[in-house]
Coordinates of C-alpha atoms and ligand atoms in Angstrom, one line a residue:
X22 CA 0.0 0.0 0.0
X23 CA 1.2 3.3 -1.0
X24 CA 2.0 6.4 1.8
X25 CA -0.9 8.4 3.1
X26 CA -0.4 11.8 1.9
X27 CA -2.1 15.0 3.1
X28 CA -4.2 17.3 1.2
X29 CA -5.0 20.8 2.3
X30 CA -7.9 21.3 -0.8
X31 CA -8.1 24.8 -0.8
X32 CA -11.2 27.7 -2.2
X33 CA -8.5 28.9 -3.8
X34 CA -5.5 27.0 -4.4
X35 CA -4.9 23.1 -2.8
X36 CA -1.5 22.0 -1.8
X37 CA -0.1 18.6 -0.7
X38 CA 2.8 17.2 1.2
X39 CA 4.3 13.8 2.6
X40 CA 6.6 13.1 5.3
X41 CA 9.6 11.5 3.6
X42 CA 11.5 10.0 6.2
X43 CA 11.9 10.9 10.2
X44 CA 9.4 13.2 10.4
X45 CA 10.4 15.4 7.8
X46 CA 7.7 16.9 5.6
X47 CA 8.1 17.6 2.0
X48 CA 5.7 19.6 -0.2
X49 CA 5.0 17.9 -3.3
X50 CA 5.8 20.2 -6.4
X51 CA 3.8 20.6 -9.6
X52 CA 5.2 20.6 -12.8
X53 CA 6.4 24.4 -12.2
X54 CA 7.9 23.9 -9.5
X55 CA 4.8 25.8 -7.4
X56 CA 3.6 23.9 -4.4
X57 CA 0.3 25.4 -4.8
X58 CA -2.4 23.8 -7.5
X59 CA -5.3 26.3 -8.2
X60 CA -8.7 24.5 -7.1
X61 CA -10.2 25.8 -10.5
X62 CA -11.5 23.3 -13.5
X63 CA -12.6 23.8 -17.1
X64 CA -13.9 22.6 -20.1
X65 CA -12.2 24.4 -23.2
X66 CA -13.4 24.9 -26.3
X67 CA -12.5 22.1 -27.8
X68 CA -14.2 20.0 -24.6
X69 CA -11.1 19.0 -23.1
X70 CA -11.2 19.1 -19.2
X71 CA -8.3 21.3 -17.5
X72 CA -7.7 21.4 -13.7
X73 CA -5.5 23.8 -11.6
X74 CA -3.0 26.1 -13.8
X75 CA -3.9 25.1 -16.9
X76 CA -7.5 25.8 -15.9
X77 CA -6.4 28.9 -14.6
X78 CA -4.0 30.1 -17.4
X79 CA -7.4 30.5 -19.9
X80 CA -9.9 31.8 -17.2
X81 CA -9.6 35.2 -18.6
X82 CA -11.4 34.2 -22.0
X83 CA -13.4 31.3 -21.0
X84 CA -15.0 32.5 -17.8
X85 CA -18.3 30.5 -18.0
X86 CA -16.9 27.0 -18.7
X87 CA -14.4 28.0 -15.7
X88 CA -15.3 26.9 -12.0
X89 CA -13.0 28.3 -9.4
X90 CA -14.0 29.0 -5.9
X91 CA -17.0 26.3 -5.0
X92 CA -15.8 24.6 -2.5
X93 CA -17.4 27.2 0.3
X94 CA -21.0 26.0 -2.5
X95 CA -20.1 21.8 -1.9
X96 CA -22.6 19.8 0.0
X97 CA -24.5 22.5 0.6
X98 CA -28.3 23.0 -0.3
X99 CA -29.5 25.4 -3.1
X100 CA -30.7 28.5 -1.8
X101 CA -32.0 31.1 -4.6
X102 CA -30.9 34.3 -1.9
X103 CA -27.3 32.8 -1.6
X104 CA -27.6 31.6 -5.4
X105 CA -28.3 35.1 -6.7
X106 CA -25.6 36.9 -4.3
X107 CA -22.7 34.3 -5.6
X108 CA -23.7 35.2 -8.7
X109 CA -22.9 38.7 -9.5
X110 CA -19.5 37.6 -9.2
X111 CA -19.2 34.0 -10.1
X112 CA -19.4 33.7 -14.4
X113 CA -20.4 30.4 -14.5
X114 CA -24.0 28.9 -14.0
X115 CA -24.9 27.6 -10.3
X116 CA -28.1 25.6 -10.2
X117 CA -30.0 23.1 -8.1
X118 CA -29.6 19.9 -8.6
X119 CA -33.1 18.6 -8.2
X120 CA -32.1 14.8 -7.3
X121 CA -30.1 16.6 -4.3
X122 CA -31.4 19.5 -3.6
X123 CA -27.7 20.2 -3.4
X124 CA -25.6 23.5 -5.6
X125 CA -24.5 21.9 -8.9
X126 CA -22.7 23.8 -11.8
X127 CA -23.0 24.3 -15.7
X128 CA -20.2 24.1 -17.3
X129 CA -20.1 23.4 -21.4
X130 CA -23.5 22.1 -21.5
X131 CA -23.4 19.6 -18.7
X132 CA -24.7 19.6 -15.3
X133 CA -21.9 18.9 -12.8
X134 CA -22.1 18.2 -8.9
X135 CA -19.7 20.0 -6.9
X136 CA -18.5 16.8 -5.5
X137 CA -17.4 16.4 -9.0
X138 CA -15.6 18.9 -8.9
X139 CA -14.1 18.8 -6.1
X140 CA -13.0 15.3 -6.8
X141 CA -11.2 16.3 -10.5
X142 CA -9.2 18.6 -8.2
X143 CA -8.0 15.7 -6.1
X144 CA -7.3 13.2 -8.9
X145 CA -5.3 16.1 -10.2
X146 CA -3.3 16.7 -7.0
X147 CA -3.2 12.4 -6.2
X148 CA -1.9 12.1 -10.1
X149 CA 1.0 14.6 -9.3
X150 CA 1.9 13.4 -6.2
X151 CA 1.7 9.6 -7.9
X152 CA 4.5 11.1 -10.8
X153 CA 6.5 12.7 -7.9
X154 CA 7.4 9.8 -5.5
X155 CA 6.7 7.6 -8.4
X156 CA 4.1 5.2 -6.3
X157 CA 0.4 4.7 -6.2
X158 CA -1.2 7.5 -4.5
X159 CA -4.7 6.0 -3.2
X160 CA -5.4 7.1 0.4
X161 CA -4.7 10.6 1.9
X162 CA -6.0 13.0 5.3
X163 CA -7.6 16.1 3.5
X164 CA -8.7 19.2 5.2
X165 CA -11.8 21.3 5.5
X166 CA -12.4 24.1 7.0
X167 CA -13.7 23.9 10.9
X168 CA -17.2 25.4 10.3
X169 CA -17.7 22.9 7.3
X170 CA -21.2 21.0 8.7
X171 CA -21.3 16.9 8.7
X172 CA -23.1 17.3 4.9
X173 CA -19.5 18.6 3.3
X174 CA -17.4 17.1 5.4
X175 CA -19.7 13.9 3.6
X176 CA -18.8 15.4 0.5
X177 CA -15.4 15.9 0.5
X178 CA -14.9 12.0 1.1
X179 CA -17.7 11.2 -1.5
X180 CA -15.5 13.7 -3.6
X181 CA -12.4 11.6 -2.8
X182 CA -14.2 8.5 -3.4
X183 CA -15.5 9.1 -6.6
X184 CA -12.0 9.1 -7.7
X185 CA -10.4 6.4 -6.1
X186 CA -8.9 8.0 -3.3
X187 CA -10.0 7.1 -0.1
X188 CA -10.3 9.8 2.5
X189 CA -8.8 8.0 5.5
X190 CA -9.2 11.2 7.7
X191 CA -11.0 14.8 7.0
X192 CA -9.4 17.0 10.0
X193 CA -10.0 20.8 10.5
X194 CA -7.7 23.4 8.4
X195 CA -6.9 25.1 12.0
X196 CA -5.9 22.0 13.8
X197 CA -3.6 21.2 10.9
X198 CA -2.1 24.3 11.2
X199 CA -1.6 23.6 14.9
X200 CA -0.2 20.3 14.3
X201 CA 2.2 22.1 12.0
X202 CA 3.3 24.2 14.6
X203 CA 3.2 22.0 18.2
X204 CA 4.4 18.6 16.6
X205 CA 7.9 18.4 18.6
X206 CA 8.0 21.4 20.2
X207 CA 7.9 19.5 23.5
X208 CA 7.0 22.0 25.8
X209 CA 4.6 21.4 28.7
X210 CA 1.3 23.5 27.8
X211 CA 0.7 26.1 25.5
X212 CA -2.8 27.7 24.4
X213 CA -2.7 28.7 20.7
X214 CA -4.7 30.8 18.5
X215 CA -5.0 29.8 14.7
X216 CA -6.7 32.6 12.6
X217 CA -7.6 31.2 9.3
X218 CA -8.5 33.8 6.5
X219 CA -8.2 32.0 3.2
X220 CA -9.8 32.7 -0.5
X221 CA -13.1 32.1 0.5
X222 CA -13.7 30.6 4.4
X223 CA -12.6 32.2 7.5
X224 CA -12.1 29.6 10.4
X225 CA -10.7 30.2 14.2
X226 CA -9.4 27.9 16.8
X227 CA -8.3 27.8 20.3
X228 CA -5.9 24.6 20.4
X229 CA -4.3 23.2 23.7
X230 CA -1.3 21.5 22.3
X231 CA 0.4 19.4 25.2
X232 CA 3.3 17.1 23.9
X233 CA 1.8 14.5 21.3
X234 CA -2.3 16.0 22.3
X235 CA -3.8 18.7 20.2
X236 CA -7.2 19.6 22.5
X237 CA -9.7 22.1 20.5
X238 CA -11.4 24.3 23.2
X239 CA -13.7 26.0 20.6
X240 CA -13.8 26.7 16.9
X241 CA -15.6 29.3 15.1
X242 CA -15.9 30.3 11.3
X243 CA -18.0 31.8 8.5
X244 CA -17.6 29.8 5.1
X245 CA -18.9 32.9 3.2
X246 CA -16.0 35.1 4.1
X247 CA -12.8 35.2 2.6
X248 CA -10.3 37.0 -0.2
X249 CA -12.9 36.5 -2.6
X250 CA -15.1 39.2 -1.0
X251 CA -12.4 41.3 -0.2
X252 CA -11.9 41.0 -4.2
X253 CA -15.5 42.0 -4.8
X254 CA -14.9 44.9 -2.9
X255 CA -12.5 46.1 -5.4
X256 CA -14.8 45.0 -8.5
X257 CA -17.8 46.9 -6.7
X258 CA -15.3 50.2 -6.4
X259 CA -13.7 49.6 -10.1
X260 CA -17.4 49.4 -11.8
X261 CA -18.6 52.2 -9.8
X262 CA -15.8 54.6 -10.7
X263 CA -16.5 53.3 -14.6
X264 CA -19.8 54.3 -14.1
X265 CA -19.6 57.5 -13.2
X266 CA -17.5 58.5 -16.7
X267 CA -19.6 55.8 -18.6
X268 CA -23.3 55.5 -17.4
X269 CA -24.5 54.1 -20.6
X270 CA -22.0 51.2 -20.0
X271 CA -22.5 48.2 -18.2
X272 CA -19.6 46.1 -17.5
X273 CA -21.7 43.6 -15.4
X274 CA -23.0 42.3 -18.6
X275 CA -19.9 41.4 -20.2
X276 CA -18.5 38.2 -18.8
X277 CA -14.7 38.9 -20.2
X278 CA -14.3 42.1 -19.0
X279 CA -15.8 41.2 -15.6
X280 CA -13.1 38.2 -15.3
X281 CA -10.6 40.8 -16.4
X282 CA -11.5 43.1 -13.5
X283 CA -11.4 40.5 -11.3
X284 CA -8.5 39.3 -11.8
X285 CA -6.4 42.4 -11.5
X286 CA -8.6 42.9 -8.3
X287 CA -6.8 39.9 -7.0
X288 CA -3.7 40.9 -8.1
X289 CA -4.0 44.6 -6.8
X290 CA -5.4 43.4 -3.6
X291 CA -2.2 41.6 -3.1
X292 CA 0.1 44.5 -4.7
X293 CA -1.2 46.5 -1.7
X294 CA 0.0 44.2 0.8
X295 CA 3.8 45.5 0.1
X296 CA 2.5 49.1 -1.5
X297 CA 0.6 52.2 -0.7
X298 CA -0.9 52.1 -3.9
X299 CA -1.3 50.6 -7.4
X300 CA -2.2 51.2 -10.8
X301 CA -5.4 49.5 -12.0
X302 CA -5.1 49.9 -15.6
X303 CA -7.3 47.5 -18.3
X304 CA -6.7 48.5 -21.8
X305 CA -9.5 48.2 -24.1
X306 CA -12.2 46.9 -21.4
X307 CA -14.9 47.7 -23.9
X308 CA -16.4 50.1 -26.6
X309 CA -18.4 52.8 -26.9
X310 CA -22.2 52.6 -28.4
X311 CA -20.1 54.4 -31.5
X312 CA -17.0 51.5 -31.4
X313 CA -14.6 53.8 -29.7
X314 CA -12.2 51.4 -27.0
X315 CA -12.3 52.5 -23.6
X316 CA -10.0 51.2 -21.0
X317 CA -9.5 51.2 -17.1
X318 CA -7.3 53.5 -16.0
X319 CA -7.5 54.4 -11.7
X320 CA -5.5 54.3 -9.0
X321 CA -6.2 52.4 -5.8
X322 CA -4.6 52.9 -3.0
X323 CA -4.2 50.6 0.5
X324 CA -6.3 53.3 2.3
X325 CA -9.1 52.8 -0.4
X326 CA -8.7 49.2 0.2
X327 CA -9.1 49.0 4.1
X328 CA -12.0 51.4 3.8
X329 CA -14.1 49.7 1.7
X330 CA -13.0 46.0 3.4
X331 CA -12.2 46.7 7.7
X332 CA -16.1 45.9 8.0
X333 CA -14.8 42.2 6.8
X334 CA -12.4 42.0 8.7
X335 CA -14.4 42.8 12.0
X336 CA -16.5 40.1 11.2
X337 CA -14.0 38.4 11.7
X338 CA -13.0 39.6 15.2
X339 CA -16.9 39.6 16.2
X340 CA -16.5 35.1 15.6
X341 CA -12.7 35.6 17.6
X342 CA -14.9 36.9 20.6
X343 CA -17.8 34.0 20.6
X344 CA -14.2 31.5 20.4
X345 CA -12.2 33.0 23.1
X346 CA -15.9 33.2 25.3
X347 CA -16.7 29.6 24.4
X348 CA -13.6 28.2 25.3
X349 CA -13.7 30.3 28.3
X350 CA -10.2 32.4 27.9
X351 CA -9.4 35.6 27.7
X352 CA -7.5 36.4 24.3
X353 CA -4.8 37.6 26.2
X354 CA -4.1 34.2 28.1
X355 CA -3.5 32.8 24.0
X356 CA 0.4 32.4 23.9
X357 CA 0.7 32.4 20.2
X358 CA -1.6 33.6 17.5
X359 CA -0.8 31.6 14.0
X360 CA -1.8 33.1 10.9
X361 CA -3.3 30.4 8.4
X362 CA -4.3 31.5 4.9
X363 CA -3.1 33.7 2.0
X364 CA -5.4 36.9 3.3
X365 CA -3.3 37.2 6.8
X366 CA -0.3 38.8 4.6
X367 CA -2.7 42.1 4.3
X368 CA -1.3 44.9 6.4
X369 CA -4.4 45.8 8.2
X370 CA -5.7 42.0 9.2
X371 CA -2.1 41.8 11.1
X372 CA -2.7 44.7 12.9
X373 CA -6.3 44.1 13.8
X374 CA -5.3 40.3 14.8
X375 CA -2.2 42.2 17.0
X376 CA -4.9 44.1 18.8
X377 CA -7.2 41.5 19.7
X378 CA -4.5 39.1 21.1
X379 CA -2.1 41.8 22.5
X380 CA 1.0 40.3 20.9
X381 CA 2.2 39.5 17.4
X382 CA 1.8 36.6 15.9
X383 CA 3.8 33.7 15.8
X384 CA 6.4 33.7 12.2
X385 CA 6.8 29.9 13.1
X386 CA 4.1 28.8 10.4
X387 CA 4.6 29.2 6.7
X388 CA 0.4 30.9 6.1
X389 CA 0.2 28.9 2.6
X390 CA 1.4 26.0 3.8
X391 CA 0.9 25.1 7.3
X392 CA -1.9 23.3 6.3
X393 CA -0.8 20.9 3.9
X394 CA 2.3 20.1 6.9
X395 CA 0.1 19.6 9.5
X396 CA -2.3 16.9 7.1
X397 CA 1.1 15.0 6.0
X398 CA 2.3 14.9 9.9
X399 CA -1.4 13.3 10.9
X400 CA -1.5 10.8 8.0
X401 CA 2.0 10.2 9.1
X402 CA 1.0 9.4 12.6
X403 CA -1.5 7.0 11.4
X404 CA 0.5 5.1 9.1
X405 CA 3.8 4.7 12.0
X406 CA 2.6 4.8 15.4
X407 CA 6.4 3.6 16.8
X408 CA 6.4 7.3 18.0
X409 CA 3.6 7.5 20.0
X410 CA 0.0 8.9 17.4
X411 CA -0.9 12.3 17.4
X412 CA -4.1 12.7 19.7
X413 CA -6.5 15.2 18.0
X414 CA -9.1 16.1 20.2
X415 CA -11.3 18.2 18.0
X416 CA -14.9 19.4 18.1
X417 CA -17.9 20.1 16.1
X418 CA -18.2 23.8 14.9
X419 CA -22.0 23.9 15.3
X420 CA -25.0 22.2 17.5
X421 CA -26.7 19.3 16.0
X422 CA -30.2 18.9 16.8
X423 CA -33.5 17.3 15.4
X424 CA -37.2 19.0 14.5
X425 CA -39.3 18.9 17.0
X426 CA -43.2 18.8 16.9
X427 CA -43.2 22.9 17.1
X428 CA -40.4 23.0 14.5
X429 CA -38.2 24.1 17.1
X430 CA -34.0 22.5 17.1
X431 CA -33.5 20.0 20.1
X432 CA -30.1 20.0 20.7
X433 CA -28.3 16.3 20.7
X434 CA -24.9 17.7 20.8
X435 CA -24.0 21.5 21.6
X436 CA -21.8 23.6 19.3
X437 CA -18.0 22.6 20.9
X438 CA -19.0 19.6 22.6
X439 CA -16.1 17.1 21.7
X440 CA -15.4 14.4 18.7
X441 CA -15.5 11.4 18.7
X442 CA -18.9 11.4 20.9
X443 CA -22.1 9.6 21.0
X444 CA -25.5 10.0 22.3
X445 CA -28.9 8.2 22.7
X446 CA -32.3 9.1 22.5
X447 CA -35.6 7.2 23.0
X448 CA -38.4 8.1 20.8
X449 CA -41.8 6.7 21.4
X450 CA -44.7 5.6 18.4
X451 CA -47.4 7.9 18.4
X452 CA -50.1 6.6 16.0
X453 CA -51.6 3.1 16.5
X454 CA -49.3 0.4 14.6
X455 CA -46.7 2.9 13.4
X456 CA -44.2 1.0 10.8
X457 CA -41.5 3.8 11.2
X458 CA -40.4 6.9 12.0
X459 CA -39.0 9.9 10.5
X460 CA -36.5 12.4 11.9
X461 CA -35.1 15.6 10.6
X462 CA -31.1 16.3 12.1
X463 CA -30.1 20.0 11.1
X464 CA -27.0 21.3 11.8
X465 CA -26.6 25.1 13.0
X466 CA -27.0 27.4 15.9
X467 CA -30.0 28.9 15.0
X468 CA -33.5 27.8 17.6
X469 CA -35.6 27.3 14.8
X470 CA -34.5 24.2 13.3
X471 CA -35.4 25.2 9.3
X472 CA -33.3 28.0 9.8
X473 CA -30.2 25.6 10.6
X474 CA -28.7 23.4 7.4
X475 CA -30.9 20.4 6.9
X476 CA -28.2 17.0 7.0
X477 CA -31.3 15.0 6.0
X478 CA -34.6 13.1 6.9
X479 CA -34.1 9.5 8.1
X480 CA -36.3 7.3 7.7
X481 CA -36.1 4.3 9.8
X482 CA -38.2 1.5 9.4
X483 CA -39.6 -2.2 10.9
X484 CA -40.7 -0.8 14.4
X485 CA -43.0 -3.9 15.7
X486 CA -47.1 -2.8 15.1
X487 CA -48.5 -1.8 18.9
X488 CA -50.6 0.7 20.0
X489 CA -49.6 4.5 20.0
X490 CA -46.9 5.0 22.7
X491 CA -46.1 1.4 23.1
X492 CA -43.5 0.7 20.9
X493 CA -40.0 2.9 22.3
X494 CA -37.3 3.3 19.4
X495 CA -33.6 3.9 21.2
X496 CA -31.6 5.7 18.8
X497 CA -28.0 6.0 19.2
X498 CA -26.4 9.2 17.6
X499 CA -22.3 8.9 17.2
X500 CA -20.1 11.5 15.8
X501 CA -16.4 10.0 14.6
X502 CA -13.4 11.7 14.9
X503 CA -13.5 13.5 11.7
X504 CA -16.9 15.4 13.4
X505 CA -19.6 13.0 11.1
X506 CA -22.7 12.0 12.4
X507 CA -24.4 8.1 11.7
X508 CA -27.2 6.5 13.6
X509 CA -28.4 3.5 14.1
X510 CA -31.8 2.1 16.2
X511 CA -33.5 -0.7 18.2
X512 CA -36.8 -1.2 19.7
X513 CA -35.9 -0.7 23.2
X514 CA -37.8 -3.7 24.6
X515 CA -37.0 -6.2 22.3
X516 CA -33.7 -5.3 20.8
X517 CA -34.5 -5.5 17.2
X518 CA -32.3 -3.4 15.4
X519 CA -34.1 -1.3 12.6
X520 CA -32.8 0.0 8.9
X521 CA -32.3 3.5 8.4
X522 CA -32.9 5.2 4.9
X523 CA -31.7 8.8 4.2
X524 CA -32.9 11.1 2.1
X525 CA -30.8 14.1 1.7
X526 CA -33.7 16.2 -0.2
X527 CA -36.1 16.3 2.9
X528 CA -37.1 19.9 2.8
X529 CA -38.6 19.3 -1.0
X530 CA -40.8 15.9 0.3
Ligands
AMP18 P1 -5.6 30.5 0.5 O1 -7.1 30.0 0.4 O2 -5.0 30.3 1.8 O3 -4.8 30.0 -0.7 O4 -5.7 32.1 0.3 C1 -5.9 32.6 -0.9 C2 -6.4 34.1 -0.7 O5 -5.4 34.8 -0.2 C3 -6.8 34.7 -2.0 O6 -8.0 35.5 -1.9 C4 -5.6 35.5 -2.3 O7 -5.9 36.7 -3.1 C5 -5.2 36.0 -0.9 N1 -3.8 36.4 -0.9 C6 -2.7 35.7 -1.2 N2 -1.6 36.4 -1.0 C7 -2.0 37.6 -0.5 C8 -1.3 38.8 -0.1 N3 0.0 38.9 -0.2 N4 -2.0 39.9 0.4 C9 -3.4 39.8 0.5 N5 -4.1 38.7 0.1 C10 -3.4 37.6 -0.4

């Protein structure tokens, strides 16, 4: 059997890595050289199917057969508000997929899961790693972000699955980062802080680490916040200042010169992390009604920037404050803050993070690849366990819970309460010779259980005929250590064990 390798599989960009020998961890380079694969795939025009920079290199003039950033959309359930606000910016189609009920994309005139996606990505990255240490590449840890629910955590292994790579662990993006950082540093105790602001999800942790035990106090996040709508900032301000020379013009419309603008968005937003300001120039954007070019031609500074964006970025301090409260400590007791995630390099997230902690943060962690190390380390541990496996102690980032009879959540486990876990609950009939019995499980924080992600309906089925309140059904809810949630029942009196159905797209029966 071939090595475990670990995947960090990015909104943006996916890396991977291997330890080679005695704990040392190697990246595993792509053709280029880069360590980094974009997390983007496309159909050209001549149907071929391109992942990662290849994908990326012709994004520019085939932005509606190109997916990039959908991994914050996988296992996720269509919703037309979140639909239509991903779609002022995305090019490409996102639909429902009516089998699902789940986000699925168009891209050249097929209908694509995101799982699909998600899963040419990985073959991608397992096929390069394969080439580089020139053995079969079938099992690997991959990451997700903490606040990912049980349905894409599901995803990602379905993902993995789909192309022949087993997902032997999914662990949290912050606790790899820790792992990155705490494996070997052999001291006693220390609390740590991982802040986690990448292309698209924004995670937090607070992480005991003591010797070969990583213990997660409380984790926080917000899968719709990252450099992407920092980026959308900038677009919003570049089409607004077009506007007011160009009324009669609307760039929105154009889906080349909208992929144009966004991508020197990105690449401005990133100028400004080392400058005061930058040139946003596009030659010939468009034409006039008449056929005259116009082009782009402003000036954007890093003052421009952090106005239009700080509002972001306190978001992101508002979720720091419900972690550090959580996991009862003070964000002063954290002894070192690690910064996960390409959008930590901006100026003006350091110093906000600075604030909040009290201290700088830690230059012990590489942000683009702490990730990827900290994956590699674990599926290390798992593989040789001569010195002593890694103890993750991790949680789950929001409260599980089933409908009850006033549509109201009732909680089975509480946001933070610890992985692996399980719990039992005894349900009684209440119609005359009922045959089975359907639950709801949602997973979010909200008391209103509709308004929390729906993880499906399931049905389970043989309960022995008896009159109403007769027949008890014990069901036993476990959580594994990746944070995923399966069931199983028995009729409490006689032991029977029942068969559980799921059905994913409960809201639409
Ligand atoms: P990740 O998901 O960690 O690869 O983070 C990618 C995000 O970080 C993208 O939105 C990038 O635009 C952003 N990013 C990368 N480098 C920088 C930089 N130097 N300054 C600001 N943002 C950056």
């Amino acid at each position: 059997m071939g090595r475990i390798i670990g995947i960090d599989l990015g909104t943006t960009n996916s890396c991977a890595a291997v330890v080679v020998d005695e704990r040392k961890v190697k990246l595993i380079p792509y053709r280029g050289g880069e360590y980094t694969i974009p997390s983007i795939f496309a159909v050209d025009a001549k149907g071929h199917e391109l992942v990662g920079h290849e994908a990326k290199r012709q994004w520019q003039l085939n932005p509606k057969q190109t997916i990039y950033g959908s991994k914050r959309l996988m296992g996720r359930e269509y919703d037309p508000q979140t639909a239509h606000r991903i779609q002022e910016y995305f090019l490409y189609g996102i639909e429902k997929d009516e089998q699902t009920a789940e986000v699925q994309v168009a891209v050249a005139g097929r209908q694509l899961p995101l799982t699909e996606v998600a899963s040419k990505i990985l073959m991608k990255i397992r096929d390069v790693a394969s080439d580089y240490l020139q053995e079969v590449i079938d099992r690997a840890v991959v990451t997700v972000p903490a606040y990912f629910n049980d349905r894409q955590r599901q995803a990602v292994k379905e993902a993995g699955r789909l192309g022949g790579l087993e997902v032997v662990r999914v662990i949290n993006e912050p606790t790899a980062a820790a792992l990155a950082f705490g494996v070997g540093r052999a001291r006693d105790q220390e609390l740590v802080a991982i802040y986690d602001l990448g292309g698209g999800t924004f995670d937090v942790s607070i992480i005991e680490i003591r010797d070969h035990v990583f213990e997660v106090k409380a984790t926080g996040g917000d899968i719709f916040l990252g450099g992407a709508d920092f980026d959308n900032k900038i677009i919003d301000w570049v089409l607004e200042s077009f506007t007011l020379l160009h009324s009669d013009i609307d760039l929105r419309k154009d889906p080349i010169a909208m992929q144009r603008i966004k991508d020197l968005a990105e690449r401005s937003k990133i100028d400004l992390t080392a400058r005061k300001e930058c040139a946003f120039n596009i030659p010939f954007i468009t034409m006039t009604p008449s056929g005259q070019p116009l082009d782009i031609d402003l000036i954007l500074t890093r003052k421009q920037l952090e106005s239009r964006t700080h509002h972001l970025i306190e978001r992101t301090i508002v979720t720091c404050e419900r972690v550090c409260r959580d996991a009862g400590v003070h964000p002063h007791e954290v002894q070192h803050v690690l910064l996960v995630g390409g959008m930590t390099r901006m100026p003006l997230v350091q110093k906000t993070v600075t604030k909040y902690f009290g201290h700088s943060p830690s230059k012990q962690v590489n942000a683009d690849e702490a990730v990827a190390v900290g994956a590699a380390m674990f599926a290390w541990s798992l593989e040789d366990t001569s010195h002593g496996q890694l103890q993750l102690l991790d949680v789950i980032p929001m409260a599980i819970g089933i409908e009850d009879a006033q549509g109201n959540l009732h909680k089975i486990f509480e946001r933070n309460d610890a992985t692996p876990n399980a719990k039992k609950m005894v349900f009684t009939t209440s119609l005359d010779n009922q045959l089975n019995l359907e639950i709801r499980i949602y997973q979010g924080d909200s008391s209103r259980a509709r308004d929390n992600d729906l993880l499906g309906a399931f049905d389970f089925s043989g309960i022995r005929p008896g009159p109403a309140g007769a027949v008890r059904v014990n069901i036993c809810f476990t959580l594994s250590q990746d944070g995923m949630l399966s069931m199983s029942a028995h009729d409490t009196d006689t032991g029977t064990q029942m068969t559980t159905k799921v059905q994913t797209n409960a809201k639409e029966a």
